[in-house]
Coordinates of C-alpha atoms and ligand atoms in Angstrom, one line a residue:
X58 CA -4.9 19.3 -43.7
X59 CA -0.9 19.0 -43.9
X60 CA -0.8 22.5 -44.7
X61 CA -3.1 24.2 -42.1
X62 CA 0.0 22.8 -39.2
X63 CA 2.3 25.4 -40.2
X64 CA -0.7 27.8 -40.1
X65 CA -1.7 27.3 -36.9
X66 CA 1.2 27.2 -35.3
X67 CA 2.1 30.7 -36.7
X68 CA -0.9 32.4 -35.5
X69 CA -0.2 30.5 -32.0
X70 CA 3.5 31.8 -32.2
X71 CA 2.1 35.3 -32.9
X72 CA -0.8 34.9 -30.4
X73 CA 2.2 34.3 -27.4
X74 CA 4.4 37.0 -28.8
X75 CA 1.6 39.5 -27.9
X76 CA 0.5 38.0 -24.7
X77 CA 4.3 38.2 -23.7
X78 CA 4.9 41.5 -24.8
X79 CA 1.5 42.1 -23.1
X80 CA 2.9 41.1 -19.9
X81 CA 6.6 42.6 -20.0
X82 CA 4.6 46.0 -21.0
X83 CA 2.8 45.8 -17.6
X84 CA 5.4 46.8 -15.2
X85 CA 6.7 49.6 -17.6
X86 CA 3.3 51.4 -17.3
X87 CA 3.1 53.7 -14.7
X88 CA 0.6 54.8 -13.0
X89 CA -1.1 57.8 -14.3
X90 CA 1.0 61.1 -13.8
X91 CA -0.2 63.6 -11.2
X92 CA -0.5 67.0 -12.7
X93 CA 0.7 70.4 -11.0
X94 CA 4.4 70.4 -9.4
X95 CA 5.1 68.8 -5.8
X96 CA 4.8 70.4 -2.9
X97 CA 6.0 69.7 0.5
X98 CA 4.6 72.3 2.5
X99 CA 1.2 70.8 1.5
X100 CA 2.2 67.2 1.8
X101 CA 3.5 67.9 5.5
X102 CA 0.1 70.2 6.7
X103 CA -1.9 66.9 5.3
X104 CA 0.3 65.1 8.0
X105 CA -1.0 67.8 10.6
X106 CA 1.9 67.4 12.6
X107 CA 4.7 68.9 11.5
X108 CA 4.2 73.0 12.2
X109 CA 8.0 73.4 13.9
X110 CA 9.6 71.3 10.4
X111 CA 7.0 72.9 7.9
X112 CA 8.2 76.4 9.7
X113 CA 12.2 75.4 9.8
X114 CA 11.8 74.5 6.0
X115 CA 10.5 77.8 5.1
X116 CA 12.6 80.2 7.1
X117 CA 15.9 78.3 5.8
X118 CA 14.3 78.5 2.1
X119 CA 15.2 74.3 1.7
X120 CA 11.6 73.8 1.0
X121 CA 11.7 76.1 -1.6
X122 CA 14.8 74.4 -2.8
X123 CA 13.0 70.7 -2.3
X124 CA 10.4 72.0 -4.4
X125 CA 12.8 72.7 -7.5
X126 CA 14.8 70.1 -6.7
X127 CA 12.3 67.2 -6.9
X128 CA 10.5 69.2 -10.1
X129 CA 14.4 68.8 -12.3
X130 CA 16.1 65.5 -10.7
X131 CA 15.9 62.4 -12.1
X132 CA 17.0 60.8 -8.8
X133 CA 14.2 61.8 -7.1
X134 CA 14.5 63.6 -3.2
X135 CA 14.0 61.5 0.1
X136 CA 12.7 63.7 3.5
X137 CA 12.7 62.1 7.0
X138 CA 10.2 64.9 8.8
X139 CA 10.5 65.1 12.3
X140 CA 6.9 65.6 14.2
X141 CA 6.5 68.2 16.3
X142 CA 7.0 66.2 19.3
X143 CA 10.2 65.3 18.3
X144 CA 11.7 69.2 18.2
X145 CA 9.6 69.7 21.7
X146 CA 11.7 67.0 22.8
X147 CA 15.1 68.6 22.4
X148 CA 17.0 69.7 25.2
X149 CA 15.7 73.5 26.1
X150 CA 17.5 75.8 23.1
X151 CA 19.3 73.4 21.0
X152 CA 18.0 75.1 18.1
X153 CA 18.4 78.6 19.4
X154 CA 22.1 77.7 19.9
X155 CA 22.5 77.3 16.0
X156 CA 23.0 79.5 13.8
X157 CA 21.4 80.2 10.1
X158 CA 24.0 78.2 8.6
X159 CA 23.6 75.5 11.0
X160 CA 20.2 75.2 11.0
X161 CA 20.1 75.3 7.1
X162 CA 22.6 72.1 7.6
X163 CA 20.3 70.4 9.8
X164 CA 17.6 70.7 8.3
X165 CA 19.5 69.7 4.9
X166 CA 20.6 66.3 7.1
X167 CA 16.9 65.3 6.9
X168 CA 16.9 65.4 3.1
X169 CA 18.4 63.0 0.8
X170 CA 19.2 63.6 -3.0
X171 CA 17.8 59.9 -3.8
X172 CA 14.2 58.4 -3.9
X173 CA 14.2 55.4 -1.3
X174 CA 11.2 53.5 -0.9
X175 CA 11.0 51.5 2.5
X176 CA 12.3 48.5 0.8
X177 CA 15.1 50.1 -0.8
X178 CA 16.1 51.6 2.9
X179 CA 15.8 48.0 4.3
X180 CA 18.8 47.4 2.1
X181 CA 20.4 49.9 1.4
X182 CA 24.5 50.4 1.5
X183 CA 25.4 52.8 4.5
X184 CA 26.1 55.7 5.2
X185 CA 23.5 57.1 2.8
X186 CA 24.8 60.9 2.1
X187 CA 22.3 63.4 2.6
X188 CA 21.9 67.4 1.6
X189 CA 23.9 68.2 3.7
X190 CA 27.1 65.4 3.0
X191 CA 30.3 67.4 1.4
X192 CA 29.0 70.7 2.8
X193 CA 31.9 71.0 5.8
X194 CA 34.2 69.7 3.0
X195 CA 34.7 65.8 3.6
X196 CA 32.6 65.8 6.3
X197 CA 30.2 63.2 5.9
X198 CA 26.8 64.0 7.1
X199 CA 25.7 60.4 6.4
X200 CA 22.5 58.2 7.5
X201 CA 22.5 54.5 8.4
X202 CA 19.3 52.6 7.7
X203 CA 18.8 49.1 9.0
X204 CA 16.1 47.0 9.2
X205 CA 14.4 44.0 10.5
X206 CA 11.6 42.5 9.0
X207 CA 9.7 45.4 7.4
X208 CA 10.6 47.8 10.4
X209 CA 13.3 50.7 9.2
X210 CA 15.6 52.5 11.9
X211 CA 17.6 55.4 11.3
X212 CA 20.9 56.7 13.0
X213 CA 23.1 59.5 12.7
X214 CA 25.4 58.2 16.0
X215 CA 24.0 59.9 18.6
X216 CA 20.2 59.6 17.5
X217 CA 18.6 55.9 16.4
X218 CA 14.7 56.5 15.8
X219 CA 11.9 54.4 13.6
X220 CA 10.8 55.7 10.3
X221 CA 7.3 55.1 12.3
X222 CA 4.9 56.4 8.9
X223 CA 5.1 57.3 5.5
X224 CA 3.3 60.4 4.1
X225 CA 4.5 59.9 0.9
X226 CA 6.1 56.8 -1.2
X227 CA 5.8 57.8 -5.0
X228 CA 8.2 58.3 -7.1
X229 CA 10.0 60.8 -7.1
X230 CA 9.5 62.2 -3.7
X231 CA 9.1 59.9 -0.1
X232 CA 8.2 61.8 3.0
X233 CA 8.9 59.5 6.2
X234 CA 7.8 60.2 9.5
X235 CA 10.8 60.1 12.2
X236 CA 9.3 60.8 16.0
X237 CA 13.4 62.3 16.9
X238 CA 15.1 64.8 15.8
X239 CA 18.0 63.7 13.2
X240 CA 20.9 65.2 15.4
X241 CA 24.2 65.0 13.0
X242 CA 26.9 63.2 14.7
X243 CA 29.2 66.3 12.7
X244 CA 27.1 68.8 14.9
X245 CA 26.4 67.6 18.3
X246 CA 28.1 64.8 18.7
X247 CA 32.2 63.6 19.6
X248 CA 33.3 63.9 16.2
X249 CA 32.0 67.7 16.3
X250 CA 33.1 69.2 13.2
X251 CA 30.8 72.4 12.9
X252 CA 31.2 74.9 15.5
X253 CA 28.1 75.4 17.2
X254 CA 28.0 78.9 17.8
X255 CA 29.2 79.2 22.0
X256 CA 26.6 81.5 23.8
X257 CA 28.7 84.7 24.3
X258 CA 29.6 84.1 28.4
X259 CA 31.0 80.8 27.6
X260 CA 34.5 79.8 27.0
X261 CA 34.4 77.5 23.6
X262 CA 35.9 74.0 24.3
X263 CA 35.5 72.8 20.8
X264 CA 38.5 74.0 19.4
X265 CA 40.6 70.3 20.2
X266 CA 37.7 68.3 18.9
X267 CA 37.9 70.3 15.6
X268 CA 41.1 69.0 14.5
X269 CA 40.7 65.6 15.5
X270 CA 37.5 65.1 13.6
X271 CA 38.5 67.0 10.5
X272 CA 40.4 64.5 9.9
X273 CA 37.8 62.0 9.0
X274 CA 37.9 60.7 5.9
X275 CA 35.5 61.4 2.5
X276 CA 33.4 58.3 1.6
X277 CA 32.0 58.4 -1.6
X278 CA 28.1 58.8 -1.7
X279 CA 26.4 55.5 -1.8
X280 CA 24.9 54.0 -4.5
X281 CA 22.3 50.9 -4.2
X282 CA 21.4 50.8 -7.5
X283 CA 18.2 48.9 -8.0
X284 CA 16.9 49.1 -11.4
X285 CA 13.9 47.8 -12.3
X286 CA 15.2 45.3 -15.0
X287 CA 14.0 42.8 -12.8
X288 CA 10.9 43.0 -13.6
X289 CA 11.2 42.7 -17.4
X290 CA 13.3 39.5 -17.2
X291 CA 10.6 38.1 -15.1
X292 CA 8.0 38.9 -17.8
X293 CA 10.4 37.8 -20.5
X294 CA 10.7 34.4 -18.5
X295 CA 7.1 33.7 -18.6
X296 CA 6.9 34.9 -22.3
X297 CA 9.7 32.0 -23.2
X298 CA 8.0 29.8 -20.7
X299 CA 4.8 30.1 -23.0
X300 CA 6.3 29.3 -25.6
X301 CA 8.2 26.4 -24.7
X302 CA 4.4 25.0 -23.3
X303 CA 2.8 25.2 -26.1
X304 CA 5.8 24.0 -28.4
X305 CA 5.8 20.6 -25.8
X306 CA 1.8 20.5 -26.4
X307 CA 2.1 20.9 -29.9
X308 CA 4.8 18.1 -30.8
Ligands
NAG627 C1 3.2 75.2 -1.2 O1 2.1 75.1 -0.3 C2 2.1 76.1 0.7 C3 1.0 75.8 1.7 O2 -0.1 75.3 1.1 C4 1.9 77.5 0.0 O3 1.9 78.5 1.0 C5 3.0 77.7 -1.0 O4 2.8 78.9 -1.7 C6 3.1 76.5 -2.0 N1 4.3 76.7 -2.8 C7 4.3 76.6 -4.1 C8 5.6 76.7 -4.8 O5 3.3 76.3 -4.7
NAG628 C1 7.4 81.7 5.3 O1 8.3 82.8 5.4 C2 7.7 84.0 4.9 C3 8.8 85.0 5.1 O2 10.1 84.5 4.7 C4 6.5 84.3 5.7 O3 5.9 85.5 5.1 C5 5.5 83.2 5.6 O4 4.3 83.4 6.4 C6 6.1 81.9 6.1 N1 5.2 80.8 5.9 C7 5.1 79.8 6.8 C8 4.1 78.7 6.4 O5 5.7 79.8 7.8
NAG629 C1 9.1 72.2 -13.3 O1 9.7 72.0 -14.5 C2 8.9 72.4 -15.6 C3 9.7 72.1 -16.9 O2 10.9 71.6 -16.7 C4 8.7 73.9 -15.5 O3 7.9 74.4 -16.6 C5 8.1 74.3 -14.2 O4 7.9 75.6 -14.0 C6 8.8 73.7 -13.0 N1 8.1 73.9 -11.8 C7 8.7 74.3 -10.7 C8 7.8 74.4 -9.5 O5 9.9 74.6 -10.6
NAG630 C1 27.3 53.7 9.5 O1 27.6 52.6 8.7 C2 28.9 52.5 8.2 C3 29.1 51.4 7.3 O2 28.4 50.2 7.8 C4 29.9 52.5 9.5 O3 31.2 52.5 9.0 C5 29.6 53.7 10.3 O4 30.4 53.6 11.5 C6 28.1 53.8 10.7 N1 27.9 55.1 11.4 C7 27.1 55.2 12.3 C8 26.9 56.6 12.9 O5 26.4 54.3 12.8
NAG631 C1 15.0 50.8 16.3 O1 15.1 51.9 17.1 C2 14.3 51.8 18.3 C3 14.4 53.0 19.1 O2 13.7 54.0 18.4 C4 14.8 50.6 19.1 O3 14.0 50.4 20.2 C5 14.8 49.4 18.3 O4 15.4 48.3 18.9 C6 15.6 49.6 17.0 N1 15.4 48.4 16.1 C7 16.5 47.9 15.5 C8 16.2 46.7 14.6 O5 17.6 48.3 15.7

């Protein structure tokens, strides 16, 4: 009888060892892969409302570029997409009025090099630097995300809109819906810093605003690092929290 103790408690020792590794595993898992590359064209025509963005992405090739991007970074890619109401909403040729280079950078602002899920965004440290941050050369090009309750705004300084739908939260690529334009403060705003191209009959008043505004200072991109570490101490907790049971039932 005195020997079968030891026994017993070994096989319950090794029984709780597996059901703790059992539950730390869990989280690791993921969810079963998705074969064949990501594509955002196809993610935004499933949305069915996105023709002007879906068109913008392809004639300034950053679709193309999403596409590759999301396929070899470990970061994963964020993409606010603007609806189609949103561009029809634009003052009369505010996109004619750009040119390549400055629509490439707009539509760059509306990307960021980072997966964020909604939570993450609800928290995260501003400005978050997009595609386009560190193009104009310290110029900034930043988002700000805050949020109340489980509702996400965005800003850019002269735009504040909801991130009203997600088509997309996996990792590594989240497509939100945004029902404005993301206008870049650098662009449109006071603290112009590009150029926007003058139409020929007018005289360019940007010139002063230029050197003010150049001026601004280089933030380095923002980092919320979440890991998901977590998780496993969680599962390690209830492991040890086995244990410790069945020691106390035990003795
Ligand atoms: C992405 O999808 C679009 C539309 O379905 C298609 O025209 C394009 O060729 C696809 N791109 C890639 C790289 O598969
Ligand atoms: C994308 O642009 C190419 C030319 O650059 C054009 O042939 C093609 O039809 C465009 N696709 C879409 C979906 O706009
Ligand atoms: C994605 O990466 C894999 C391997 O790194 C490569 O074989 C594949 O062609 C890439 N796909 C795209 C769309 O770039
Ligand atoms: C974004 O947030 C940063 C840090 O909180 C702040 O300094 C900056 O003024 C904000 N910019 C805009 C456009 O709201
Ligand atoms: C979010 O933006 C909307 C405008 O689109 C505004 O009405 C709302 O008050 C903002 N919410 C927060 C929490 O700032």
């Amino acid at each position: 009888m005195a020997t079968s103790t030891p026994l017993l408690l070994l096989l319950l020792f090794l029984t709780v060892i597996f059901l703790s590794t059992e539950i730390t595993a869990q989280p690791a898992a993921p969810a079963p892969r998705r074969p064949g590359p990501i594509n955002i064209t196809q993610i935004l025509e499933k949305g069915g409302q996105f023709v002007t963005f879906i068109r913008l992405l392809n004639t300034t090739q950053v679709g193309n570029q999403i596409n590759i991007q999301i396929n070899s970074s470990s970061e994963g890619m964020t993409v606010l997409a603007p609806t189609d109401n949103a561009f029809q909403n634009l003052k009369p040729g505010t996109l004619n009025k750009l040119s390549p280079d400055e629509q490439v950078k707009l539509i760059l602002y509306h990307v960021s090099p980072k997966f964020y899920t909604l939570e993450d965004l609800l928290s995260v440290s501003n400005p978050v630097s997009t595609q386009s941050s560190g193009r104009d050369g310290g110029a900034v090009y930043g988002l700000n995300f805050t949020g109340q309750g489980s509702q996400v705004n965005v800003s850019t300084g002269i735009v504040e809109t909801r991130l009203s739908n997600a088509l997309r939260t996996e990792r590594p690529l989240a497509v939100y819906v945004v029902d404005q334009v993301l206008l870049p403060d650098e662009m449109f705003g006071k603290h112009k810093i590009s150029k926007v191209t003058p139409a020929p009959e007018t005289k360019s008043p940007v010139v002063s605003d230029d050197s003010k505004s150049s001026k601004k200072a280089a933030s380095p991109p923002s980092e919320s690092e979440k890991s998901g570490s977590g998780e496993m101490k969680s599962g390690l907790g209830f492991g040890f929290g086995l244990v410790v049971l069945c020691l106390k039932f035990l003795f």
